[in-house]
Each structure stands twice: as C-alpha cells, then as structure tokens.
CSV table of C-alpha atoms in Angstrom, one decimal:
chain,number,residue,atom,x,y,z
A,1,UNK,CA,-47.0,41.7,-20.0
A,2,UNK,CA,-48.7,38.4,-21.2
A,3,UNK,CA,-47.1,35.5,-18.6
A,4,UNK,CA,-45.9,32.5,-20.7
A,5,UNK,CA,-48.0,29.3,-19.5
A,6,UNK,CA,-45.6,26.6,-18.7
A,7,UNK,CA,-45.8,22.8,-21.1
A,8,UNK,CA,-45.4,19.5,-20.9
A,9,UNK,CA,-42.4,19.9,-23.4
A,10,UNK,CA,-40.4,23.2,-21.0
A,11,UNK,CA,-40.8,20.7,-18.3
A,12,UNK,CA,-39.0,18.2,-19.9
A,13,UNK,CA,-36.3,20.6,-21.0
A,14,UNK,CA,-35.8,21.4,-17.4
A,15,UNK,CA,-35.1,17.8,-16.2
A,16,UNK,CA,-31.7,16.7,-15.7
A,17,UNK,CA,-31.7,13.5,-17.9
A,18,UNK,CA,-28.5,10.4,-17.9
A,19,UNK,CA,-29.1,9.0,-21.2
A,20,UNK,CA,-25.8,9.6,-22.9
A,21,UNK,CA,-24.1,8.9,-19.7
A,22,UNK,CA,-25.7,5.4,-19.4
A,23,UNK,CA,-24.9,4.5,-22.7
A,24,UNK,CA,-21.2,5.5,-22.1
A,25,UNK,CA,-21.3,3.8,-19.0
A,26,UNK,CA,-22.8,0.6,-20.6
A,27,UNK,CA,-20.0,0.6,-23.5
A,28,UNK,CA,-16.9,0.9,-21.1
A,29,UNK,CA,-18.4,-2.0,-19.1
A,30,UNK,CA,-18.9,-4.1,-22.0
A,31,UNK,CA,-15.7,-3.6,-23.1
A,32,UNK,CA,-13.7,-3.1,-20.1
A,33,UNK,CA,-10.6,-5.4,-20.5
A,34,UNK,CA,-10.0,-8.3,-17.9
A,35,UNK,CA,-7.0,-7.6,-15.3
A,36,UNK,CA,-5.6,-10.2,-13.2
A,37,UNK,CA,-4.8,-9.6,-9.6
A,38,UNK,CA,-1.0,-10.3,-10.1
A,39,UNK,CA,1.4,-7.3,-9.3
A,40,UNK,CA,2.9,-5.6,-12.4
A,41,UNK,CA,5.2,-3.1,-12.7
A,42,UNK,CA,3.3,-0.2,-12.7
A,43,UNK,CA,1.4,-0.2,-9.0
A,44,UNK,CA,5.6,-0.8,-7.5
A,45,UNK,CA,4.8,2.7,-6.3
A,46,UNK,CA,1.5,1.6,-4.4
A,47,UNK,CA,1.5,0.2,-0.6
A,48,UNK,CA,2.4,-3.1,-0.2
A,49,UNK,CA,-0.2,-4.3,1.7
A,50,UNK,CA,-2.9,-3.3,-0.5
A,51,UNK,CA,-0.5,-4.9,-3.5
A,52,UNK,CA,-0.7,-8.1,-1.6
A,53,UNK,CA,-4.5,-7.7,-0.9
A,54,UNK,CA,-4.9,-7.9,-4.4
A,55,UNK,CA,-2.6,-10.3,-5.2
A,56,UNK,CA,-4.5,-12.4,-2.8
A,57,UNK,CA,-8.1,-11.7,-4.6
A,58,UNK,CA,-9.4,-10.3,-0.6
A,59,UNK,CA,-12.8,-8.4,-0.1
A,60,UNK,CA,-12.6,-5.2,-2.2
A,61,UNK,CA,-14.9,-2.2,-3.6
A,62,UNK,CA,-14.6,-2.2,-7.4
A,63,UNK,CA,-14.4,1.3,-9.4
A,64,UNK,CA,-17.1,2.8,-9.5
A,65,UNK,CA,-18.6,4.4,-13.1
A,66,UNK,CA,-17.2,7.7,-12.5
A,67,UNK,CA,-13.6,6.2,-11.9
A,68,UNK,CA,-14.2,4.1,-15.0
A,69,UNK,CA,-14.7,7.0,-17.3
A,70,UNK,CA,-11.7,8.7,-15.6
A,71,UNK,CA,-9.5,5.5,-16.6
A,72,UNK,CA,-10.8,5.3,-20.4
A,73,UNK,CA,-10.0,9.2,-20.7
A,74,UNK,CA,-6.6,8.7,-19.6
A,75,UNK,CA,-6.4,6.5,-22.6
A,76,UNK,CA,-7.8,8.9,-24.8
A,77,UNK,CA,-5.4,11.9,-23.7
A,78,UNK,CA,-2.8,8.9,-24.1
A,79,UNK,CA,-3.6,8.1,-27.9
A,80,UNK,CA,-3.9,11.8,-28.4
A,81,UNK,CA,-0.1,12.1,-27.7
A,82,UNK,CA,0.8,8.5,-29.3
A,83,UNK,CA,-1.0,9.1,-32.6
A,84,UNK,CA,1.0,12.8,-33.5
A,85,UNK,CA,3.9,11.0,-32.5
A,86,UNK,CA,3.3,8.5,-34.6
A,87,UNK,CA,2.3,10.5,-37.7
A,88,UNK,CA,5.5,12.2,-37.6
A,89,UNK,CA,7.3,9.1,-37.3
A,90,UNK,CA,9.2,9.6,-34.6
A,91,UNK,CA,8.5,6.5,-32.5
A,92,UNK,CA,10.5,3.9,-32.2
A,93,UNK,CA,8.4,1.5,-29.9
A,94,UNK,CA,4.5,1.9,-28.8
A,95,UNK,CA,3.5,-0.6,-25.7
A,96,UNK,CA,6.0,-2.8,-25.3
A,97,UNK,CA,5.7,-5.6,-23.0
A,98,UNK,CA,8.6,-5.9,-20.6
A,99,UNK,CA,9.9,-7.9,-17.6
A,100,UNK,CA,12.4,-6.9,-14.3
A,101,UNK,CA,13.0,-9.4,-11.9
A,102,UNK,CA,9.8,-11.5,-11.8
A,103,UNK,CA,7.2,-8.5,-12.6
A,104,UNK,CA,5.6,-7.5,-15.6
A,105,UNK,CA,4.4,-4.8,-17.6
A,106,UNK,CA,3.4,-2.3,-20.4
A,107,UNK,CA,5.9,0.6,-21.6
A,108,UNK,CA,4.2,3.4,-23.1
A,109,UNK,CA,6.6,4.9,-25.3
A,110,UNK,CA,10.3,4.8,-26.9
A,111,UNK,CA,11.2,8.0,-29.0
A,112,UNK,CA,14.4,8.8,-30.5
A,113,UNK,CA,15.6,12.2,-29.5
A,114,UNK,CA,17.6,13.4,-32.2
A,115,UNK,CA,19.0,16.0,-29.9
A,116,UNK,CA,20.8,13.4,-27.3
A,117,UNK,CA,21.4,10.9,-30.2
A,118,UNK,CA,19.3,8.6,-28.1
A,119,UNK,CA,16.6,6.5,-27.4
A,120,UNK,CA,14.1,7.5,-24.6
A,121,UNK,CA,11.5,5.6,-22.9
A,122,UNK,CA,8.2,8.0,-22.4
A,123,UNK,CA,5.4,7.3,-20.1
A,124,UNK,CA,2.3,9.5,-20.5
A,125,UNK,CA,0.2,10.4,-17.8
A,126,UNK,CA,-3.0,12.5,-17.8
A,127,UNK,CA,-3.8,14.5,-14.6
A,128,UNK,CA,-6.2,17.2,-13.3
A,129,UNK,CA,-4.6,20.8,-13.8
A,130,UNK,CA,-4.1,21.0,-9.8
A,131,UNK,CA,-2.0,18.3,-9.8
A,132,UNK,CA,-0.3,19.5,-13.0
A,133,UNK,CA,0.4,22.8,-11.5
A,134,UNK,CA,2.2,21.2,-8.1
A,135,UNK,CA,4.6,19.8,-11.3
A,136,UNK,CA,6.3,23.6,-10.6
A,137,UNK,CA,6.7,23.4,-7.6
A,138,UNK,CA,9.5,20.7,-8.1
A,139,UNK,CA,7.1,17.8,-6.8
A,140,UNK,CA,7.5,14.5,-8.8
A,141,UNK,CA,5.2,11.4,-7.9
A,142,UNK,CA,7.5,8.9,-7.0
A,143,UNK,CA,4.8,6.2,-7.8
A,144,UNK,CA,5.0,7.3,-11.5
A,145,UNK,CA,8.8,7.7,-11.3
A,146,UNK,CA,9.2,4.1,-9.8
A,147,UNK,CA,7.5,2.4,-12.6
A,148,UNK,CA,8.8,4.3,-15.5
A,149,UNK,CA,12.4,3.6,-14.1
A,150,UNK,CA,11.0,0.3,-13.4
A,151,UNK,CA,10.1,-0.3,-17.9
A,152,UNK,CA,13.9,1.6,-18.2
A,153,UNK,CA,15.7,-1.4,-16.5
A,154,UNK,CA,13.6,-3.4,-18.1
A,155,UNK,CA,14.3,-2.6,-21.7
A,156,UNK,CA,17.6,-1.0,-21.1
A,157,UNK,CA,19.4,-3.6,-23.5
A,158,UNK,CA,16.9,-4.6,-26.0
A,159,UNK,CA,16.5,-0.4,-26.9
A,160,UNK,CA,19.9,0.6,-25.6
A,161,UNK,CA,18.2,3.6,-23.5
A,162,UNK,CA,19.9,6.1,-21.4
A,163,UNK,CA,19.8,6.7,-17.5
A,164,UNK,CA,17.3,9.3,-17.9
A,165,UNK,CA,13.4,8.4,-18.9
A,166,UNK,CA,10.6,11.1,-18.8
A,167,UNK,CA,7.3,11.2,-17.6
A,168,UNK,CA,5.2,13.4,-19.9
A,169,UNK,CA,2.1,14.8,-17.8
A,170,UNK,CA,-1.0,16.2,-20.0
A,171,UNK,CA,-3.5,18.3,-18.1
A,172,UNK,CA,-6.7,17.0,-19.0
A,173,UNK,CA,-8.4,20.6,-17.9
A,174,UNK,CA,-6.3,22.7,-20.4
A,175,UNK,CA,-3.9,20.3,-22.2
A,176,UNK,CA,-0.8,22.0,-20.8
A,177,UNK,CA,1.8,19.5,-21.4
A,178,UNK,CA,5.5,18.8,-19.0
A,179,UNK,CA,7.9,16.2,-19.8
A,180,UNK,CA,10.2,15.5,-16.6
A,181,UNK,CA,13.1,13.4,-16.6
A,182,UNK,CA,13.9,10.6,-14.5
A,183,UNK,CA,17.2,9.5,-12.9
A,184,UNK,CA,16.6,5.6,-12.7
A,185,UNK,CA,19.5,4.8,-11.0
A,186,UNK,CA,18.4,6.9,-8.4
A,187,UNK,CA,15.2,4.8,-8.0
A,188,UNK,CA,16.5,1.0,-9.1
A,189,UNK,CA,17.4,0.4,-5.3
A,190,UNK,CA,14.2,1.5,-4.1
A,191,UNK,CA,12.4,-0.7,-7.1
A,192,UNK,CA,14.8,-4.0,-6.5
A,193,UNK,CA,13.8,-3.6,-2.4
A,194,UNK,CA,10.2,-3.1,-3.1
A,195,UNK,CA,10.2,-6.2,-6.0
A,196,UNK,CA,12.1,-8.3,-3.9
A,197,UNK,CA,10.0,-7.5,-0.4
A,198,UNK,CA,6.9,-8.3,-2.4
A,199,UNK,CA,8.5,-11.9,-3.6
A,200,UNK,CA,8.4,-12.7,0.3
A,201,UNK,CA,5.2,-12.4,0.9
A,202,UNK,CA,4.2,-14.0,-1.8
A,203,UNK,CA,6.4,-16.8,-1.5
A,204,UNK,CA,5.6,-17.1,2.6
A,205,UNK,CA,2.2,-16.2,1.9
A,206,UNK,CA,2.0,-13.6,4.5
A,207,UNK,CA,0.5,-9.7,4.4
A,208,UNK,CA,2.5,-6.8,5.0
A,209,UNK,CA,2.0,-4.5,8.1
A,210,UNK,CA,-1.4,-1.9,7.4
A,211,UNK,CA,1.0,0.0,6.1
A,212,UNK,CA,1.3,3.3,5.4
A,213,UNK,CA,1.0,4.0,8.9
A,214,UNK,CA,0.9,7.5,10.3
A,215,UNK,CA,3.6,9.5,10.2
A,216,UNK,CA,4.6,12.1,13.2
A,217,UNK,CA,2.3,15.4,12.1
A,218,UNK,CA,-0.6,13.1,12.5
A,219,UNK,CA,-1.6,12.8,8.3
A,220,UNK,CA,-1.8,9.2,7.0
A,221,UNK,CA,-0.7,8.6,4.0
A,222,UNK,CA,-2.6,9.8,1.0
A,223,UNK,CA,-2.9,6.7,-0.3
A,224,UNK,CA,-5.4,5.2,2.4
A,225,UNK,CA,-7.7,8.2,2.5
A,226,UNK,CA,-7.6,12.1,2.8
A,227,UNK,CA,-9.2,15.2,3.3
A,228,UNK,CA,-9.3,17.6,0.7
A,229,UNK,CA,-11.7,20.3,2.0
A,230,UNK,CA,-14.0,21.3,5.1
A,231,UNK,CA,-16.2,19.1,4.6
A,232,UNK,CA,-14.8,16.7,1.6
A,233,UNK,CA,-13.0,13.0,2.5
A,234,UNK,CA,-12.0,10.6,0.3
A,235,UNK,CA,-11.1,6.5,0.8
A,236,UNK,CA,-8.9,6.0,-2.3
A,237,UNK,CA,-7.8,2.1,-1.3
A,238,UNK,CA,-10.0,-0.4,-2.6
A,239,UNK,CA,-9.1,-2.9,-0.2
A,240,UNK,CA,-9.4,-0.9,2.7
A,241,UNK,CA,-11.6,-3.0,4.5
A,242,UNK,CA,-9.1,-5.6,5.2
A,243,UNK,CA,-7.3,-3.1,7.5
A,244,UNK,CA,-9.0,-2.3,10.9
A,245,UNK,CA,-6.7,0.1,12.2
A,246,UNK,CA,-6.3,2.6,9.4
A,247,UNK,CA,-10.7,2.4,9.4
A,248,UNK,CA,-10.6,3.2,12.9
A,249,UNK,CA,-8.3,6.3,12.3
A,250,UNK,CA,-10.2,7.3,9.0
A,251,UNK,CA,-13.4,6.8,10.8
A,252,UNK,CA,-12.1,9.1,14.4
A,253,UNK,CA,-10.8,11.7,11.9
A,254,UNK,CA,-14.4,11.9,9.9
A,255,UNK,CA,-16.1,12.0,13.2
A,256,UNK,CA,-14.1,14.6,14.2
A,257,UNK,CA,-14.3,17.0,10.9
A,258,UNK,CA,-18.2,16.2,11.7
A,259,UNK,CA,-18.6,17.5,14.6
A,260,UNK,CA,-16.1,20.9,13.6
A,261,UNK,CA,-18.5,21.6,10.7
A,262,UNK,CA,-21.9,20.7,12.5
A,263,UNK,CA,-20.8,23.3,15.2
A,264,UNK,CA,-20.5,26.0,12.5
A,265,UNK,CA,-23.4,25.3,10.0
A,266,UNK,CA,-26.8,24.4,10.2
A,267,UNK,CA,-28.2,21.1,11.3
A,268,UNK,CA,-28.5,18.5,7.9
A,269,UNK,CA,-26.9,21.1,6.0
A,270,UNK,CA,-22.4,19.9,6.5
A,271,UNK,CA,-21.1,16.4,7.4
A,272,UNK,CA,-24.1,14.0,5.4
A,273,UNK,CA,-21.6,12.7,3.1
A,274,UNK,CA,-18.9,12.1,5.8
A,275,UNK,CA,-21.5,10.5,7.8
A,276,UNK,CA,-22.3,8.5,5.1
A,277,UNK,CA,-18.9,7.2,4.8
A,278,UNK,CA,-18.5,6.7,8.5
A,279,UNK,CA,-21.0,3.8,8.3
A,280,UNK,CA,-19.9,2.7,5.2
A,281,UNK,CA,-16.5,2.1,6.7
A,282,UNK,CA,-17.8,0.8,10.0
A,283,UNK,CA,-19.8,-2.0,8.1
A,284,UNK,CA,-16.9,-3.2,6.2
A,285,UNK,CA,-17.5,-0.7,3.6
C-alpha cells in the first residue's frame, strides 16, 4: 500500500478557518441599530435593579459576537413567521409602536382570527428546542407573558383586542412551532406595580435592592447567573458588576463546583473555564 505524502494544500483543508464568521460578524456590527438605555416595555419581566442599571448608563459588559448573531436570528425566525402571514393576508398590524403608563414599545403582531371573530395581538419568540420542550410541561415565561400583556393594554382600544394574547414560540433547532395564550388581566396588576415601582426610582433617583435575592433552596435567580452542567456556569446580567453581593455568591458557588470537579478529574483537565470566570468576576468583570 503506497502512503499518500501529505501538501501544503491537505493542510490547509484541515485548518479551522473564521472567514465567513468575521464577515457576518463585521455586517451585524455595522449595522446593529442604536438602543437607548430607557426601559421599554419589553425587559418589564427583567429585575429591577439591573432595569435601573441600565437606565442609569452604569459599568456594563456588552454582548458579545456570539450573543449578537443569536439576536439577528431571532429576527430572522421572526420575519420567517411575519412574511407567510403576510402573503396570505391575514395581518392586520406588523410592529406597532405602543405606550402603557409612561413606557414604550414594539408589538409584533395583530392577526384576525376568523374563528373567535377577533383581533389578536401575537408576539413571536424564537427559542432553543430545550426550552421549547419545558413549553409541555405547562411552564410559561412570565417575562414573555408580562410584556405581551403589557403591548395588549396598550393597544386594547385602538385594535379592539380581547383578554387573551398569544405568545407563538418557534424552535430554532427544528422549527416546531406553539402558540400559547395569555390571560392579561391576570398579569396587568403585576405590570402596573412593576411600571409604577420603576417610576420611583427613577423619579427619586435611587437603585433597587440586588435583587433577585436567594430564595430558601439556596438557587439564585436565573436571571443573575446559573449552573447548567458539572462543570458549565453562566453570568447572564450584563450589569452584574454593580452588585457585590450576588458576585460574592456567584463567585463561592463557582469555587465550590471547582473544587467538586477537580476532586474527581484530572488536574488542568475540569474547572478552567469557571476559574476563568471567578477572576473575571473578582476584578469587576
């Protein structure tokens, strides 16, 4: 058997090469839209304290290129559901700008369902199939539910919509699709406290508690950070640095999952990235 000398050229087939990724990268940069700090409608499900934060223009990480080509997919799977609609001319509205008490923001979606004799407010949202599957389970984000209710009360009159708007989730992994409905009466107490707790601190020009804080099992809210695996962490708040505590209980936590995984696995081989992130945090991150 004749052994096939290795080139130049099979070596550069081998290499792992970023071209297009750069380029995609580049383009979403370029033309990334600019977004104020102010609070709109859509983050009413977020913490307050990071809401202020922002509001506030304090030290922050900005998305990183990955995260960026999440967002710009989103409004891909978005326009994928819009433009159908669209062609078989069954919507009645497409982003419509909208007001509640104070706050703005950006409907998705009014369709007329011809079975309910009614117009209905949509907000698409495109998700990883993991979290599209907890959908069965009877799970509903109540961040998502919040702000569609939120664009209901908002354009209640002017469309003459119903109590009930739906969320319609598209996994981006398989294109399953799920509408759910919304009671928004059921939220619009929840929405009116959180809008008008918001006002306050604005108007007093004062930051909420680090909020969330830990609840009684021990697990902090997903929204500061989490664990998702033996050795996988993740800080989803940008602003994160501004809140001491919830660093020093993210960073015990990682020390802690460290030193489980380093007593079971070889030296260098679990806990790098947590390590990483560790001193990332304890620098101000």
């Amino acid at each position: 058997m004749i052994k096939r000398k290795e080139t130049k050229n099979n070596e550069v087939e081998k290499q792992e090469g970023k071209m297009l990724q750069n380029i995609i990268d580049e383009h979403i940069a370029e033309n990334r839209k600019e977004h104020t700090n102010d609070i709109t409608l859509s983050q009413l499900g977020k913490c307050a304290r990071m809401l202020i934060l922002k509001q506030n223009n304090a030290p922050h990480t900005d998305f990183d290129a990955r995260t960026l080509r999440v967002f710009e997919c989103g409004f891909i799977f978005e326009s994928f559901v819009a433009d159908i609609l669209q062609a078989k001319n069954k919507i009645v509205a497409a982003q419509i700008p909208c007001e509640y008490m104070g706050f703005k923001g950006t409907a998705d979606l009014i369709v007329y369902d011809e079975v309910e004799k009614q117009n209905v407010l949509y907000d698409i949202k495109s998700v990883n199939s993991q979290k599209f599957h907890y959908l069965d389970k009877g799970e509903l984000d109540e961040g998502y539910a919040m702000q569609v209710s939120a664009y209901n009360l908002a354009l209640t009159s002017e469309y003459k919509l119903g109590n009930i708007a739906r969320l319609c989730y598209v996994s981006k992994d398989d294109l399953c699709l799920k509408e759910v409905g919304v009671t928004v009466e059921k939220y619009r107490e929840k929405i009116d406290c959180k809008i008008t707790l918001l006002k306050k601190h604005i108007v007093d020009k004062t930051i909420p508690d680090e909020l969330p804080q830990e609840k009684e099992d021990g697990k902090t809210e997903w929204q500061c950070f989490s664990h998702t695996g033996k050795n996988k962490s993740k800080i989803w708040c940008n602003f994160i640095q501004n809140c001491p505590e919830i660093c020093k209980i993210y960073e015990d936590k990682i020390k802690r999952k460290v030193e489980e995984n380093d007593n079971t696995a070889a030296e260098g081989t679990v806990g790098n990235d947590t390590k990483a992130i560790i001193g990332a945090v304890t620098q101000g991150y």
